[in-house]
Amino acid sequence: MSAQFHSSDIGAMPVARRNPWKEICAASIGNALEFYDLLIYGYFAIVIGKLFFPAADETTSLLLSVGTFGISFVMRPLGAVILGSYADRAGRKASLTLSILFMMAGTAMIAFAPTYSQIGILSPLIVIAARMLQGFSTGGEFGAATAFMVEHADAKRRGFFASWQLSTQGLATVLAAGVSAFLSYALTENQLNDWGWRVAFCVGLLIGPVGLYIRSQIDETPEFKKLAAVKPEKSPLKVVLVNDRLNLLLGIGVVAGATAFNYVHKVYMPTYALKQLHIPATSSFLGAMVTGFVLMVTAPMFGTLSDRYGRFQVLSIAMMMIGATSYPLFLMLTTWPTVTTLIVVQAVVGLLLAACLGPIPAMLSDIFPTSTRGTGLALSYNFSVTIFGGFSPLIVTWMIAFSNNKMAPSFYVMTTGLISVIAVLALGRRMARRKPF
C-alpha cells in the first residue's frame, strides 16, 4: 500500500488539543491578510494600469495591469515547492511566519512604488517584483495554513475547521472591497489616482504586524510534533512527485473549476462591472462585498456538510452547479446591467463558491500524509490556481476584446468546471477503493 493512504489515515491518531480555536484564528488572520493584498491589486487594476503601465489605449493598459496580476501566480508554484517543503521539514508554524513576512514586504513595495511618470521603466519593474514576491508568499500559505488547521482539529470535524481557510478569504474580500468602495466614494478620481489607492495597500500593512505577532504565539501541530520526534521527511517534494503524483494531478483538476469561478466572478467582476456594464466603481465593489460576506458565512456550513456526507459527494454537486450557472449569471448581468442585478448575482456566486471551496481544503488534506501534507497541499492548490485562476482576468479580458462578446467569461468557467467534475469523480472512485470517506 502506498504511503499516501496509510499515512493519511491520521484521523485514528489521538489529537491532544482541547480547543483549536486559538490556532485556527492565528492561521486565519494571516490568511485573510494574504488574500486581502492579492485582491486589492485586482480591484485597483485600472488605476494601477494607468499609473504604472501607460499605453496608447485603455484596453492595452488594463491588459498589462491584469497581466501583472497573473505574473504573481507564476511564482506561486515556486513558493509552494519551497515553503511547502519547509512546512514539512521545519514545521507549519515556521512556514506560516515566513510567508507573512514575504507578503508584507511585497505589499510595502507596491504601496510606496514611484509611478511611471516619476522614474520611467523602473516603476513597472518594481510592481512586477513586488507581485512576484507576493505570489511566492501566497504559494506557501495555503499548504501550511490548511495543514495547520486540520492537524489541530478533531478528526471528525476537519471539514468544518479547514473551511475557515475559505471563510477568511471571504472576510478578506469584504475588507478589500469595502476599503475600495469607501475610497471610490470618498475621494475624487484625481485623489484616488494620486494617493488614494496607496491607502488601500497600507491597510494591509497595518494588519501584517498583528498577524505576525499572533502567529508567533501559537503552538506547532500535535501531528507534526509526533512526526518530528521520529524523523521529518528530508525530501517531501520528491516523495510527493514519486508516490503521490496521481493524487497531485487529480487535486489540480479538482481545484480548476473552483479557482476559475472564483477569480472570474469575484476578483475580476468589479473590473467587468465597471468596463463592460458601466456600473459605477463604488457599486461594483459592493457586489464583491456581498460575495465575500456570503462566502465568509456559508463556507463553514459546507465544510460541516462535507464532514457529515463526504467531501466528494458535496463537491461533485457543487462543481456541476458552477458549470451550469455561470452562463445564466452572466446573461442576467448583460441583460439587466443594474446594481440590484449585480448584488443578486454576486450573492449566488458567494454561495456557490462556499459550496465548492468549503470542502476542498479538507479533501486535499485527506489525500496526502502528514509527512508531505504541506507540500502536497501547496502544489495541488497553487499549480491549479496558477494555471486556471491567476491568468483568468487576462484571459477573459482578451476573450471579450477578441470576440466582442460580454458572455465570453462564462465559457471559460464552464470549461474549467467540466475539468473539475471529471477530476472529482475520478479521485472519489480512486479513494473509495482504498478507504471509505
PDB file of C-alpha atoms in Angstrom, residues 272-412:
ATOM      1  CA  TYR A 272     -16.044  43.735 -15.580  1.00  0.00           C
ATOM      2  CA  ALA A 273     -18.897  45.671 -13.982  1.00  0.00           C
ATOM      3  CA  LEU A 274     -17.094  48.962 -14.489  1.00  0.00           C
ATOM      4  CA  LYS A 275     -15.769  48.440 -18.025  1.00  0.00           C
ATOM      5  CA  GLN A 276     -18.471  46.231 -19.607  1.00  0.00           C
ATOM      6  CA  LEU A 277     -21.647  47.012 -17.662  1.00  0.00           C
ATOM      7  CA  HIS A 278     -20.791  50.666 -16.920  1.00  0.00           C
ATOM      8  CA  ILE A 279     -21.754  50.303 -13.274  1.00  0.00           C
ATOM      9  CA  PRO A 280     -20.076  52.924 -11.025  1.00  0.00           C
ATOM     10  CA  ALA A 281     -16.940  51.804  -9.181  1.00  0.00           C
ATOM     11  CA  THR A 282     -18.468  52.108  -5.705  1.00  0.00           C
ATOM     12  CA  SER A 283     -21.428  49.904  -6.690  1.00  0.00           C
ATOM     13  CA  SER A 284     -19.203  47.353  -8.423  1.00  0.00           C
ATOM     14  CA  PHE A 285     -17.201  46.915  -5.216  1.00  0.00           C
ATOM     15  CA  LEU A 286     -20.460  46.498  -3.296  1.00  0.00           C
ATOM     16  CA  GLY A 287     -21.157  43.384  -5.369  1.00  0.00           C
ATOM     17  CA  ALA A 288     -17.769  41.941  -4.387  1.00  0.00           C
ATOM     18  CA  MET A 289     -18.515  42.688  -0.732  1.00  0.00           C
ATOM     19  CA  VAL A 290     -21.733  40.672  -0.987  1.00  0.00           C
ATOM     20  CA  THR A 291     -19.804  37.730  -2.474  1.00  0.00           C
ATOM     21  CA  GLY A 292     -17.221  37.882   0.291  1.00  0.00           C
ATOM     22  CA  PHE A 293     -19.831  38.112   3.044  1.00  0.00           C
ATOM     23  CA  VAL A 294     -21.818  35.118   1.770  1.00  0.00           C
ATOM     24  CA  LEU A 295     -18.608  33.098   1.358  1.00  0.00           C
ATOM     25  CA  MET A 296     -17.441  34.053   4.855  1.00  0.00           C
ATOM     26  CA  VAL A 297     -20.716  32.974   6.475  1.00  0.00           C
ATOM     27  CA  THR A 298     -21.548  29.829   4.497  1.00  0.00           C
ATOM     28  CA  ALA A 299     -18.134  28.187   3.879  1.00  0.00           C
ATOM     29  CA  PRO A 300     -18.100  26.576   7.380  1.00  0.00           C
ATOM     30  CA  MET A 301     -21.620  25.260   6.713  1.00  0.00           C
ATOM     31  CA  PHE A 302     -20.465  23.402   3.610  1.00  0.00           C
ATOM     32  CA  GLY A 303     -17.358  22.243   5.463  1.00  0.00           C
ATOM     33  CA  THR A 304     -19.689  20.727   8.055  1.00  0.00           C
ATOM     34  CA  LEU A 305     -21.770  19.082   5.324  1.00  0.00           C
ATOM     35  CA  SER A 306     -18.580  17.517   3.942  1.00  0.00           C
ATOM     36  CA  ASP A 307     -17.872  16.039   7.386  1.00  0.00           C
ATOM     37  CA  ARG A 308     -21.337  14.562   7.534  1.00  0.00           C
ATOM     38  CA  TYR A 309     -21.988  13.411   3.978  1.00  0.00           C
ATOM     39  CA  GLY A 310     -18.484  13.125   2.494  1.00  0.00           C
ATOM     40  CA  ARG A 311     -16.174  15.538   0.663  1.00  0.00           C
ATOM     41  CA  PHE A 312     -16.697  14.058  -2.793  1.00  0.00           C
ATOM     42  CA  GLN A 313     -20.484  13.940  -2.614  1.00  0.00           C
ATOM     43  CA  VAL A 314     -20.740  17.620  -1.653  1.00  0.00           C
ATOM     44  CA  LEU A 315     -18.026  18.724  -4.060  1.00  0.00           C
ATOM     45  CA  SER A 316     -19.303  16.891  -7.139  1.00  0.00           C
ATOM     46  CA  ILE A 317     -22.742  18.504  -6.800  1.00  0.00           C
ATOM     47  CA  ALA A 318     -21.204  21.947  -6.210  1.00  0.00           C
ATOM     48  CA  MET A 319     -18.946  21.690  -9.268  1.00  0.00           C
ATOM     49  CA  MET A 320     -21.828  20.719 -11.522  1.00  0.00           C
ATOM     50  CA  MET A 321     -23.810  23.694 -10.227  1.00  0.00           C
ATOM     51  CA  ILE A 322     -20.923  26.040 -11.072  1.00  0.00           C
ATOM     52  CA  GLY A 323     -20.746  24.759 -14.622  1.00  0.00           C
ATOM     53  CA  ALA A 324     -24.497  25.021 -15.048  1.00  0.00           C
ATOM     54  CA  THR A 325     -24.984  28.520 -13.619  1.00  0.00           C
ATOM     55  CA  SER A 326     -22.073  30.585 -14.939  1.00  0.00           C
ATOM     56  CA  TYR A 327     -23.719  31.377 -18.304  1.00  0.00           C
ATOM     57  CA  PRO A 328     -27.124  32.293 -16.790  1.00  0.00           C
ATOM     58  CA  LEU A 329     -25.398  34.553 -14.256  1.00  0.00           C
ATOM     59  CA  PHE A 330     -23.537  36.484 -16.963  1.00  0.00           C
ATOM     60  CA  LEU A 331     -26.718  36.560 -19.055  1.00  0.00           C
ATOM     61  CA  MET A 332     -28.555  38.225 -16.174  1.00  0.00           C
ATOM     62  CA  LEU A 333     -25.809  40.815 -15.828  1.00  0.00           C
ATOM     63  CA  THR A 334     -25.688  41.699 -19.515  1.00  0.00           C
ATOM     64  CA  THR A 335     -29.487  41.719 -19.907  1.00  0.00           C
ATOM     65  CA  TRP A 336     -30.182  43.791 -16.779  1.00  0.00           C
ATOM     66  CA  PRO A 337     -26.908  45.656 -16.032  1.00  0.00           C
ATOM     67  CA  THR A 338     -28.091  47.239 -12.796  1.00  0.00           C
ATOM     68  CA  VAL A 339     -26.664  47.389  -9.295  1.00  0.00           C
ATOM     69  CA  THR A 340     -29.539  45.234  -7.993  1.00  0.00           C
ATOM     70  CA  THR A 341     -28.793  42.510 -10.542  1.00  0.00           C
ATOM     71  CA  LEU A 342     -25.096  42.652  -9.692  1.00  0.00           C
ATOM     72  CA  ILE A 343     -25.805  42.204  -5.976  1.00  0.00           C
ATOM     73  CA  VAL A 344     -28.169  39.271  -6.561  1.00  0.00           C
ATOM     74  CA  VAL A 345     -25.690  37.571  -8.908  1.00  0.00           C
ATOM     75  CA  GLN A 346     -22.794  38.106  -6.535  1.00  0.00           C
ATOM     76  CA  ALA A 347     -24.786  36.654  -3.631  1.00  0.00           C
ATOM     77  CA  VAL A 348     -25.374  33.488  -5.679  1.00  0.00           C
ATOM     78  CA  VAL A 349     -21.671  33.473  -6.580  1.00  0.00           C
ATOM     79  CA  GLY A 350     -20.724  33.608  -2.901  1.00  0.00           C
ATOM     80  CA  LEU A 351     -22.966  30.653  -2.093  1.00  0.00           C
ATOM     81  CA  LEU A 352     -21.620  28.557  -4.980  1.00  0.00           C
ATOM     82  CA  LEU A 353     -18.043  29.443  -4.055  1.00  0.00           C
ATOM     83  CA  ALA A 354     -18.663  28.306  -0.493  1.00  0.00           C
ATOM     84  CA  ALA A 355     -20.221  25.063  -1.716  1.00  0.00           C
ATOM     85  CA  CYS A 356     -17.167  24.095  -3.774  1.00  0.00           C
ATOM     86  CA  LEU A 357     -14.340  25.771  -1.868  1.00  0.00           C
ATOM     87  CA  GLY A 358     -15.578  24.835   1.612  1.00  0.00           C
ATOM     88  CA  PRO A 359     -14.852  21.066   1.292  1.00  0.00           C
ATOM     89  CA  ILE A 360     -11.681  21.378  -0.840  1.00  0.00           C
ATOM     90  CA  PRO A 361      -9.049  22.104   1.868  1.00  0.00           C
ATOM     91  CA  ALA A 362     -10.030  19.080   3.976  1.00  0.00           C
ATOM     92  CA  MET A 363     -10.367  16.893   0.894  1.00  0.00           C
ATOM     93  CA  LEU A 364      -6.860  17.743  -0.287  1.00  0.00           C
ATOM     94  CA  SER A 365      -5.577  17.186   3.259  1.00  0.00           C
ATOM     95  CA  ASP A 366      -7.149  13.728   3.280  1.00  0.00           C
ATOM     96  CA  ILE A 367      -5.201  12.519   0.245  1.00  0.00           C
ATOM     97  CA  PHE A 368      -1.708  13.473   1.472  1.00  0.00           C
ATOM     98  CA  PRO A 369       0.112  12.045   4.530  1.00  0.00           C
ATOM     99  CA  THR A 370       1.357  14.198   7.406  1.00  0.00           C
ATOM    100  CA  SER A 371       4.978  13.849   6.272  1.00  0.00           C
ATOM    101  CA  THR A 372       4.264  15.526   2.913  1.00  0.00           C
ATOM    102  CA  ARG A 373       0.934  17.231   3.530  1.00  0.00           C
ATOM    103  CA  GLY A 374       2.274  20.788   3.410  1.00  0.00           C
ATOM    104  CA  THR A 375       3.985  20.129   0.079  1.00  0.00           C
ATOM    105  CA  GLY A 376       1.101  18.171  -1.442  1.00  0.00           C
ATOM    106  CA  LEU A 377      -1.488  20.753  -0.447  1.00  0.00           C
ATOM    107  CA  ALA A 378       0.625  23.659  -1.663  1.00  0.00           C
ATOM    108  CA  LEU A 379       1.461  22.062  -5.015  1.00  0.00           C
ATOM    109  CA  SER A 380      -2.025  20.820  -5.914  1.00  0.00           C
ATOM    110  CA  TYR A 381      -3.735  24.060  -4.961  1.00  0.00           C
ATOM    111  CA  ASN A 382      -1.202  26.535  -6.324  1.00  0.00           C
ATOM    112  CA  PHE A 383      -0.460  24.834  -9.622  1.00  0.00           C
ATOM    113  CA  SER A 384      -4.187  24.827 -10.306  1.00  0.00           C
ATOM    114  CA  VAL A 385      -4.655  28.428  -9.190  1.00  0.00           C
ATOM    115  CA  THR A 386      -1.713  29.487 -11.357  1.00  0.00           C
ATOM    116  CA  ILE A 387      -2.902  27.655 -14.477  1.00  0.00           C
ATOM    117  CA  PHE A 388      -6.647  28.234 -14.243  1.00  0.00           C
ATOM    118  CA  GLY A 389      -7.118  31.178 -11.859  1.00  0.00           C
ATOM    119  CA  GLY A 390      -4.270  33.674 -11.851  1.00  0.00           C
ATOM    120  CA  PHE A 391      -4.363  34.445 -15.541  1.00  0.00           C
ATOM    121  CA  SER A 392      -8.150  34.249 -15.815  1.00  0.00           C
ATOM    122  CA  PRO A 393      -8.625  38.070 -15.641  1.00  0.00           C
ATOM    123  CA  LEU A 394      -6.152  38.391 -18.513  1.00  0.00           C
ATOM    124  CA  ILE A 395      -7.732  35.513 -20.447  1.00  0.00           C
ATOM    125  CA  VAL A 396     -11.309  36.745 -20.144  1.00  0.00           C
ATOM    126  CA  THR A 397     -10.304  40.362 -20.853  1.00  0.00           C
ATOM    127  CA  TRP A 398      -8.691  39.129 -24.076  1.00  0.00           C
ATOM    128  CA  MET A 399     -11.673  36.870 -24.869  1.00  0.00           C
ATOM    129  CA  ILE A 400     -14.068  39.803 -24.577  1.00  0.00           C
ATOM    130  CA  ALA A 401     -11.845  42.072 -26.709  1.00  0.00           C
ATOM    131  CA  PHE A 402     -11.294  39.368 -29.347  1.00  0.00           C
ATOM    132  CA  SER A 403     -14.879  38.124 -29.652  1.00  0.00           C
ATOM    133  CA  ASN A 404     -16.671  41.344 -28.715  1.00  0.00           C
ATOM    134  CA  ASN A 405     -18.893  39.097 -26.599  1.00  0.00           C
ATOM    135  CA  LYS A 406     -19.586  40.090 -22.995  1.00  0.00           C
ATOM    136  CA  MET A 407     -20.613  36.493 -22.258  1.00  0.00           C
ATOM    137  CA  ALA A 408     -17.119  35.158 -23.039  1.00  0.00           C
ATOM    138  CA  PRO A 409     -16.032  34.755 -19.367  1.00  0.00           C
ATOM    139  CA  SER A 410     -18.805  32.199 -18.771  1.00  0.00           C
ATOM    140  CA  PHE A 411     -17.399  29.892 -21.463  1.00  0.00           C
ATOM    141  CA  TYR A 412     -14.056  29.831 -19.674  1.00  0.00           C
TER     142      TYR A 412
END
